[in-house]
Coordinates of C-alpha atoms and ligand atoms in Angstrom, one line a residue:
M1 CA 83.3 124.7 101.6
K2 CA 81.0 125.5 104.4
L3 CA 82.1 123.9 107.7
I4 CA 79.2 121.7 109.1
F5 CA 78.5 123.3 112.1
E6 CA 77.4 126.4 109.6
K7 CA 74.7 124.0 107.9
S8 CA 72.8 122.7 111.1
V9 CA 70.0 124.0 110.6
T10 CA 68.1 123.7 114.9
G11 CA 66.1 120.7 115.2
R12 CA 67.6 119.1 112.0
K13 CA 68.4 115.1 112.5
G14 CA 70.0 112.9 110.8
L15 CA 68.8 109.5 112.8
K16 CA 66.2 108.0 115.6
F17 CA 68.0 106.3 118.5
P18 CA 65.0 103.3 119.0
A19 CA 63.4 103.5 121.7
L20 CA 65.5 102.9 125.5
D21 CA 64.6 99.2 126.9
V22 CA 66.7 101.3 130.0
P23 CA 64.9 103.7 133.2
A24 CA 65.5 107.2 131.4
T25 CA 67.4 108.5 134.5
A26 CA 70.7 106.9 135.5
Q27 CA 71.6 107.5 138.8
L28 CA 74.7 109.5 138.3
P29 CA 76.7 111.6 141.0
K30 CA 75.9 115.4 139.8
A31 CA 79.5 116.4 138.9
C32 CA 79.3 113.8 136.7
L33 CA 76.7 115.5 134.6
R34 CA 77.6 117.5 131.5
Q35 CA 76.3 121.4 132.4
D36 CA 75.6 122.6 129.0
D37 CA 75.0 120.6 125.9
A38 CA 77.2 119.5 123.5
R39 CA 77.8 121.7 120.6
L40 CA 77.7 119.4 117.6
P41 CA 76.1 121.0 113.8
E42 CA 72.4 120.4 113.6
V43 CA 72.2 118.1 110.1
S44 CA 71.0 115.6 107.9
E45 CA 72.2 112.1 106.6
L46 CA 72.5 113.7 103.4
D47 CA 74.0 116.6 105.1
V48 CA 76.9 114.2 106.4
V49 CA 77.6 112.5 103.4
R50 CA 77.6 114.6 101.1
H51 CA 79.7 117.5 103.4
F52 CA 82.6 114.2 103.9
T53 CA 82.0 113.1 100.2
Q54 CA 83.0 117.0 99.5
L55 CA 85.6 116.7 101.6
S56 CA 87.3 113.7 100.8
Q57 CA 87.2 114.5 97.8
R58 CA 90.0 117.9 98.5
N59 CA 92.1 115.5 99.1
F60 CA 95.2 115.8 96.5
S61 CA 95.5 111.1 97.2
V62 CA 97.7 109.5 95.7
D63 CA 94.9 107.8 94.5
A64 CA 93.4 110.2 92.7
N65 CA 95.9 111.2 91.0
F66 CA 100.1 111.6 90.1
Y67 CA 102.4 112.2 93.3
P68 CA 105.9 112.3 92.2
L69 CA 107.4 113.9 95.8
G70 CA 111.2 113.6 95.8
S71 CA 112.5 110.7 98.7
C72 CA 108.7 110.0 99.6
T73 CA 108.3 107.1 97.6
M74 CA 104.4 108.4 96.9
K75 CA 103.6 104.7 95.0
Y76 CA 99.8 104.0 94.6
N77 CA 100.1 99.8 96.9
P78 CA 97.9 97.4 96.5
K79 CA 94.6 97.5 98.0
F80 CA 95.7 93.1 98.3
T81 CA 97.9 94.6 101.2
E82 CA 95.1 96.5 103.4
K83 CA 92.1 93.8 103.2
V84 CA 94.9 92.0 104.1
A85 CA 95.9 93.8 107.4
A86 CA 92.4 94.2 108.1
M87 CA 91.8 90.8 108.7
P88 CA 90.4 89.8 112.4
G89 CA 92.2 87.4 112.8
F90 CA 95.6 90.2 113.3
A91 CA 94.1 93.2 112.9
D92 CA 91.1 92.3 117.1
L93 CA 94.6 90.4 118.1
H94 CA 94.9 91.7 121.9
P95 CA 98.9 93.4 121.8
L96 CA 99.2 91.6 125.6
L97 CA 98.2 88.2 124.2
P98 CA 101.8 87.0 123.7
Q99 CA 103.3 88.1 126.4
L100 CA 100.8 86.0 129.0
K101 CA 101.2 82.2 129.9
G102 CA 99.5 80.4 127.3
G103 CA 98.7 82.7 125.5
E104 CA 101.5 82.1 122.7
K105 CA 99.3 79.7 121.4
Y106 CA 97.1 81.5 119.7
T107 CA 99.2 83.7 118.8
Q108 CA 101.3 82.4 116.2
G109 CA 99.5 83.2 113.1
A110 CA 100.9 86.9 114.5
L111 CA 104.4 85.7 115.6
E112 CA 105.0 83.7 112.7
V113 CA 104.7 86.3 110.2
L114 CA 106.8 89.1 112.6
Y115 CA 109.3 87.2 112.0
E116 CA 108.9 86.0 108.7
S117 CA 109.4 89.9 107.9
E118 CA 112.1 89.8 109.8
R119 CA 113.8 86.5 107.8
W120 CA 113.1 88.4 104.2
L121 CA 113.6 92.2 105.1
C122 CA 117.2 90.5 106.0
E123 CA 117.9 88.4 103.0
I124 CA 116.8 91.3 101.2
T125 CA 119.2 94.1 103.3
G126 CA 122.0 91.5 103.9
M127 CA 122.0 91.3 106.8
K128 CA 122.0 89.2 109.6
A129 CA 118.9 90.0 112.4
M130 CA 116.8 92.8 112.3
T131 CA 114.3 94.7 115.2
M132 CA 111.3 95.2 113.6
Q133 CA 109.9 98.1 116.5
P134 CA 110.6 101.3 115.5
L135 CA 107.2 103.3 114.4
A136 CA 109.4 105.3 110.8
G137 CA 112.6 105.6 109.7
A138 CA 113.2 108.8 112.2
H139 CA 113.2 106.8 114.9
G140 CA 115.3 103.7 112.5
E141 CA 117.8 106.2 112.1
L142 CA 118.1 106.6 116.4
T143 CA 117.2 103.4 117.1
G144 CA 120.5 102.6 114.7
I145 CA 122.3 105.8 116.1
M146 CA 122.3 104.4 119.1
L147 CA 123.1 100.3 118.6
M148 CA 126.2 102.3 117.1
A149 CA 127.2 104.2 120.3
A150 CA 126.6 100.8 122.6
Y151 CA 128.9 99.3 119.8
H152 CA 130.7 101.6 121.0
K153 CA 130.5 102.0 124.5
A154 CA 131.0 97.8 125.2
K155 CA 134.7 98.6 123.2
G156 CA 135.2 100.9 125.8
N157 CA 135.5 103.4 122.5
T158 CA 134.9 106.3 124.6
H159 CA 137.0 109.2 122.2
K160 CA 133.4 108.5 119.8
K161 CA 133.2 111.9 118.8
Y162 CA 130.8 112.1 116.2
V163 CA 129.5 110.7 113.3
I164 CA 130.1 112.1 109.4
I165 CA 126.8 113.0 107.3
P166 CA 126.9 113.8 103.4
D167 CA 125.1 117.2 102.9
S168 CA 123.1 115.6 100.6
A169 CA 121.4 113.6 104.0
H170 CA 117.9 113.0 104.5
G171 CA 117.8 115.9 107.3
T172 CA 116.1 113.5 109.9
N173 CA 120.0 112.1 109.3
P174 CA 122.1 114.4 111.7
A175 CA 119.1 115.4 113.8
S176 CA 118.5 111.6 114.2
A177 CA 122.6 111.5 115.0
A178 CA 122.9 114.4 117.5
V179 CA 119.7 113.0 120.1
A180 CA 121.5 110.2 120.0
G181 CA 124.2 112.8 121.2
Y182 CA 126.8 113.1 118.9
E183 CA 128.3 115.9 116.7
I184 CA 127.6 116.4 113.4
I185 CA 130.6 117.2 110.4
S186 CA 128.3 117.7 107.0
V187 CA 130.7 116.3 104.3
P188 CA 130.4 117.6 100.1
S189 CA 129.1 116.4 97.3
D190 CA 131.6 116.3 94.3
K191 CA 130.5 117.0 90.8
K192 CA 128.9 113.9 90.5
G193 CA 126.2 114.3 93.1
V194 CA 127.9 110.8 95.6
I195 CA 130.5 112.0 99.0
D196 CA 133.8 114.1 98.2
L197 CA 136.1 111.2 99.0
A198 CA 138.8 113.1 99.2
K199 CA 137.7 115.8 101.4
L200 CA 135.4 112.6 103.7
K201 CA 139.6 111.3 103.6
A202 CA 140.6 114.9 105.5
V203 CA 138.1 114.7 108.7
V204 CA 137.9 110.8 109.3
N205 CA 139.8 109.3 112.8
E206 CA 140.3 108.7 115.2
E207 CA 137.2 109.8 117.0
T208 CA 134.3 109.0 114.3
A209 CA 131.7 107.2 115.3
G210 CA 130.0 106.7 111.8
L211 CA 129.2 107.5 108.5
M212 CA 125.4 107.8 107.6
M213 CA 124.8 107.5 103.9
T214 CA 122.3 107.0 101.8
C215 CA 122.3 105.1 98.8
P216 CA 121.2 106.3 96.6
D217 CA 121.4 109.3 98.0
T218 CA 118.9 112.6 97.3
H219 CA 120.7 113.0 95.0
G220 CA 118.9 110.0 92.8
V221 CA 123.0 108.4 92.6
F222 CA 124.4 105.7 93.7
N223 CA 127.8 105.7 94.8
G224 CA 130.5 103.4 92.9
Q225 CA 132.5 104.1 95.4
I226 CA 131.1 102.1 99.0
D227 CA 133.9 100.0 98.2
E228 CA 136.6 102.8 100.4
V229 CA 134.4 105.0 102.2
S230 CA 133.4 102.1 103.5
K231 CA 137.2 100.4 104.4
L232 CA 137.4 103.7 105.7
I233 CA 135.2 103.8 107.5
H234 CA 135.6 100.7 109.6
S235 CA 140.2 100.9 109.6
V236 CA 139.1 103.1 113.1
D237 CA 136.0 101.1 114.2
G238 CA 133.5 103.3 112.7
I239 CA 130.2 101.8 111.6
M240 CA 128.9 102.1 108.5
Y241 CA 125.2 103.2 108.9
Y242 CA 123.0 102.8 105.8
D243 CA 119.7 105.1 105.4
G244 CA 117.5 102.6 104.0
A245 CA 114.4 104.8 103.3
N246 CA 114.6 104.7 99.4
L247 CA 115.4 101.1 99.3
N248 CA 112.8 100.6 95.9
A249 CA 115.8 102.2 94.1
I250 CA 117.9 98.7 94.5
L251 CA 115.6 96.6 96.2
G252 CA 116.6 92.3 94.8
R253 CA 119.6 94.3 92.9
C254 CA 122.5 95.2 95.9
R255 CA 122.7 94.4 99.0
P256 CA 123.4 97.1 101.7
G257 CA 125.0 94.0 103.9
D258 CA 127.3 93.0 101.0
V259 CA 129.4 96.4 100.0
G260 CA 130.0 97.0 103.8
F261 CA 127.1 98.3 106.2
D262 CA 126.7 97.8 109.3
V263 CA 122.7 98.8 109.8
V264 CA 120.3 99.7 108.5
H265 CA 117.3 101.1 108.3
L266 CA 113.9 100.8 106.4
N267 CA 110.9 102.4 105.7
L268 CA 107.7 100.2 104.9
H269 CA 105.8 103.3 104.2
K270 CA 107.9 103.6 101.2
T271 CA 108.6 100.5 100.1
F272 CA 107.3 97.6 101.2
A273 CA 102.8 98.9 100.2
T274 CA 102.6 101.7 102.8
P275 CA 102.1 105.5 101.4
H276 CA 104.4 107.8 103.1
G277 CA 102.8 111.1 103.7
G278 CA 99.4 112.2 105.5
G279 CA 100.7 111.6 108.9
G280 CA 99.6 108.0 108.7
P281 CA 100.8 104.8 110.4
G282 CA 104.7 104.1 109.4
S283 CA 108.0 101.3 110.1
G284 CA 111.1 101.7 110.8
P285 CA 112.7 98.6 110.7
V286 CA 116.8 97.8 111.9
G287 CA 118.6 95.1 110.6
V288 CA 122.5 95.5 112.2
G289 CA 125.3 92.8 111.5
E290 CA 127.1 90.2 113.7
R291 CA 128.8 92.9 115.7
L292 CA 125.6 94.7 116.8
E293 CA 123.3 92.0 117.0
K294 CA 122.8 90.9 120.7
F295 CA 122.3 94.9 121.2
L296 CA 119.5 94.7 119.0
P297 CA 116.0 96.2 121.4
I298 CA 113.4 93.4 123.7
S299 CA 111.5 92.2 122.7
R300 CA 112.8 89.9 119.5
V301 CA 110.8 87.2 118.4
I302 CA 112.4 83.5 117.9
R303 CA 111.6 80.0 116.8
R304 CA 111.7 77.4 119.5
S305 CA 113.3 73.3 118.5
D306 CA 109.4 72.7 118.4
G307 CA 108.7 75.4 115.8
M308 CA 106.7 77.1 117.4
Y309 CA 107.4 81.0 117.9
A310 CA 108.4 83.1 121.3
L311 CA 109.3 85.9 122.2
N312 CA 112.7 86.1 123.7
Y313 CA 113.6 89.4 126.5
D314 CA 116.9 87.5 127.5
Y315 CA 119.7 89.8 126.1
P316 CA 121.0 91.5 128.4
D317 CA 123.7 93.3 126.1
S318 CA 120.1 94.7 124.5
I319 CA 119.0 99.1 124.5
G320 CA 115.6 97.6 125.7
Y321 CA 112.2 99.1 124.3
I322 CA 111.9 101.8 121.4
A323 CA 108.7 100.7 121.2
S324 CA 105.1 99.5 123.3
F325 CA 104.4 95.6 121.8
Y326 CA 106.2 94.6 118.4
G327 CA 105.8 98.2 116.6
A328 CA 103.3 98.9 114.4
F329 CA 102.3 95.5 113.4
G330 CA 99.6 95.9 110.9
V331 CA 102.6 98.5 108.4
I332 CA 105.0 94.9 108.9
L333 CA 101.7 93.1 107.8
K334 CA 101.7 95.4 104.7
A335 CA 104.7 94.8 103.8
Y336 CA 104.9 91.0 104.6
A337 CA 101.5 90.4 102.2
Y338 CA 103.1 92.6 99.8
M339 CA 106.7 90.3 99.2
L340 CA 104.7 87.7 99.3
L341 CA 102.0 88.9 96.8
L342 CA 105.7 90.4 94.6
G343 CA 107.5 87.0 95.7
C344 CA 111.7 87.7 94.2
E345 CA 111.2 88.6 91.2
G346 CA 108.4 90.4 91.7
L347 CA 110.3 93.3 93.7
K348 CA 113.6 93.2 91.9
Q349 CA 111.1 94.7 88.6
T350 CA 109.8 96.6 92.2
T351 CA 113.3 98.3 91.4
D352 CA 114.2 97.9 87.7
H353 CA 110.9 99.3 86.8
A354 CA 111.2 103.0 89.0
V355 CA 115.1 103.5 87.8
L356 CA 113.2 102.7 84.8
N357 CA 111.0 105.9 84.6
A358 CA 113.1 107.9 86.9
N359 CA 115.7 108.1 84.0
Y360 CA 112.7 108.0 81.1
L361 CA 112.0 111.1 82.8
L362 CA 114.5 112.8 82.9
H363 CA 115.3 113.0 79.4
R364 CA 112.6 113.8 78.9
L365 CA 113.1 116.9 80.5
K366 CA 116.4 117.6 79.9
G367 CA 116.5 120.3 77.1
H368 CA 113.9 121.5 79.7
Y369 CA 115.6 121.9 82.6
Q370 CA 119.3 122.5 83.5
V371 CA 119.6 118.4 85.4
A372 CA 121.7 118.6 88.8
F373 CA 123.5 116.1 87.6
D374 CA 124.2 114.8 84.1
R375 CA 124.0 110.6 84.4
I376 CA 121.8 108.5 84.5
C377 CA 119.8 108.3 87.7
M378 CA 118.4 106.1 90.4
H379 CA 115.0 105.5 91.4
E380 CA 114.4 110.2 91.2
C381 CA 116.0 112.3 88.9
L382 CA 116.6 115.7 90.2
F383 CA 117.1 119.5 88.4
S384 CA 117.4 122.8 88.8
A385 CA 114.9 126.1 88.6
S386 CA 118.0 127.6 88.4
R387 CA 117.6 128.6 83.8
Q388 CA 113.4 129.3 84.8
L389 CA 115.4 131.7 87.4
E390 CA 116.4 133.5 85.0
R391 CA 113.0 134.6 83.9
G392 CA 112.0 135.6 87.2
V393 CA 110.4 132.0 87.7
H394 CA 111.0 130.2 90.8
A395 CA 110.5 126.2 91.3
I396 CA 108.4 126.4 93.6
D397 CA 106.0 128.9 91.1
I398 CA 106.6 126.0 89.3
A399 CA 104.6 124.0 92.2
K400 CA 102.1 125.8 91.7
F401 CA 101.4 125.8 87.9
L402 CA 101.2 121.2 88.6
I403 CA 98.6 122.0 90.8
D404 CA 97.3 123.5 88.7
Q405 CA 97.4 120.6 85.9
N406 CA 96.0 118.6 88.8
I407 CA 98.8 116.9 89.1
H408 CA 100.9 116.7 92.7
P409 CA 104.4 119.1 93.2
P410 CA 107.5 117.0 93.9
T411 CA 109.0 117.9 96.0
V412 CA 111.0 121.9 95.7
Y413 CA 114.1 122.9 97.2
F414 CA 115.1 119.9 98.3
P415 CA 118.1 118.6 98.6
L416 CA 119.4 121.7 99.6
T417 CA 122.8 121.4 97.7
V418 CA 121.0 122.5 94.8
K419 CA 119.6 125.9 94.2
E420 CA 115.9 126.1 92.6
A421 CA 115.9 121.7 93.1
I422 CA 113.4 120.6 91.7
M423 CA 112.6 116.5 92.8
V424 CA 111.5 114.1 90.9
E425 CA 110.1 110.4 92.1
P426 CA 108.0 109.3 89.3
T427 CA 107.9 105.5 91.3
E428 CA 107.7 102.3 89.6
T429 CA 104.2 102.1 89.7
E430 CA 102.8 104.5 87.0
S431 CA 102.8 104.1 83.3
K432 CA 104.2 105.5 80.3
E433 CA 101.0 107.6 79.5
T434 CA 100.8 109.1 82.7
L435 CA 105.0 109.9 83.1
D436 CA 103.8 112.8 79.3
T437 CA 101.2 114.1 81.0
F438 CA 104.0 114.8 83.7
A439 CA 107.2 116.1 81.0
E440 CA 104.4 117.6 78.6
A441 CA 103.6 119.8 81.7
M442 CA 106.5 120.2 83.3
I443 CA 106.9 121.5 79.2
R444 CA 104.1 123.6 79.1
A445 CA 105.6 125.3 82.6
D446 CA 108.9 126.2 81.1
E447 CA 107.6 127.6 78.2
L448 CA 104.9 129.9 80.3
S449 CA 108.2 131.6 81.7
K450 CA 109.9 132.2 78.6
T451 CA 105.9 134.4 77.7
D452 CA 104.7 135.2 80.4
P453 CA 106.6 135.3 83.5
H454 CA 104.3 136.9 85.9
A455 CA 101.5 134.6 84.8
F456 CA 103.0 132.5 87.3
H457 CA 102.1 134.6 90.5
A458 CA 98.5 133.9 90.4
L459 CA 98.7 129.8 90.9
P460 CA 97.7 128.2 91.1
K461 CA 94.0 129.5 90.2
T462 CA 91.6 125.5 90.9
M463 CA 92.4 125.9 94.1
P464 CA 89.9 127.1 97.4
I465 CA 93.0 129.1 98.9
S466 CA 95.8 129.7 96.6
R467 CA 99.1 131.3 97.9
P468 CA 99.6 130.6 101.6
D469 CA 102.0 131.8 103.6
E470 CA 105.0 128.9 103.0
T471 CA 106.1 129.5 107.2
K472 CA 102.9 130.0 108.9
A473 CA 100.6 127.7 106.9
A474 CA 102.1 125.1 108.6
R475 CA 103.3 126.8 112.7
E476 CA 100.0 128.9 113.1
V477 CA 96.9 126.2 112.0
K478 CA 93.9 127.6 113.7
V479 CA 91.5 124.1 112.9
N480 CA 89.2 125.0 115.8
F481 CA 85.8 126.2 114.3
F482 CA 84.4 128.2 118.5
A483 CA 87.8 128.8 119.0
Q484 CA 88.1 130.6 116.4
S485 CA 84.1 132.1 116.3
V486 CA 84.2 132.8 120.3
Ligands
PLP1 C1 111.8 109.8 104.2 C2 112.7 109.7 104.7 C3 113.3 109.8 105.4 C4 112.9 109.7 107.6 O1 111.6 108.6 107.1 P1 109.9 108.8 108.5 O2 109.3 107.9 108.8 O3 109.9 110.0 107.6 O4 111.1 108.8 109.6 C5 114.2 109.8 105.5 N1 115.2 109.5 105.6 C6 114.9 109.5 103.6 C7 116.8 109.3 102.5 C8 114.2 110.0 103.3 O5 113.6 109.7 102.3

């Protein structure tokens, strides 16, 4: 496909300006005037429309294709919530308004959304209070670990040095704990895919600041020993941190607060109606139990005794601001609309379908691919391409095969604990027919690995480029046409 600059023809126009109704020569200082004409493509309106429409169709999107990227929850989200977020009463509000004297009265709706979202998410997670400020999952993790550190500092726990993290954790977990100033101890998983309790016991001591855990973890399995883990960590005054990025596995069925967690972060842009990925806006609210509440970031939205909502900054122990204003308000608004739309029962069904769909795929593909952990899974199922590897076909080759079938590849080579990992998260929004189409494509890939393993090396065949350098394609991108052509 050509660049729009390559489609440019001198003199071609797509726009006719109206006649000027002001003097044509404005009096500007010479230094402010442009020296050369702007380099713009000269194209017709139709050229532009076709160019960008075709470009948009190159996108692999959840609106067009199945997107079973494990640990990312690339589910279809209702367009209704987008509509709500675009309502002018919300979208046009100036973020400074509620902070101005008298401005609160014009922002009651927005403040109520923040207040109610916090309340509902606290109910869902079993937490006491929540900050809606963090702008992504990883940002929420950092906030949560800073709250952990504030707790230890206030208690005079100066000997706390380590945060314990299972080896199956998402990479952001150790990164966040390290950025917050802790050293990391990684604990291996046992044969069932959950943290090895004996090995955990061996490393927990007075220097343990806390434990970060994902449940279900990125092996896609539930940890039935959480109570024991919580007791152990609490016995040394450690903090239990819950990575709730994948909450759609337990939504409405299990509350982290009820099984001993002290801090929880959520990814509204996975579970609550904003798509993950593509660099779009995110939101990673952080909920806490009683012990950590006073350290939460400011400002906080309160409901006054006269029923009015207001911002409150009067928290002397707060860790301060973690983001400007009130977080990603549009994303929070979508989550609010989504919770209203589904209601309590609907949210529970979300989880049930997510888990059912993953187990269906696990069952259908079991005979063809090695399963990482042979047990009932939660919202995602984990395979290994180890059998295919014996025939010279890697997980990445299967991923490339799927691209030609119009299916976005699942997550491959993560978690790091499983060789040739293929991690599939079908999500609750997919139908049985779509799951069958995917399963059949995976089975065809397995068959091809038996009959013609070399065929994989030329895949994908349907894309503008086939096999970019996996590292350089992300690190050395050249996107500036002029920089290249000069
Ligand atoms: C996605 C994810 C994160 C990080 O969330 P971001 O919004 O991408 O920063 C953390 N933990 C787990 C388990 C995740 O799946």
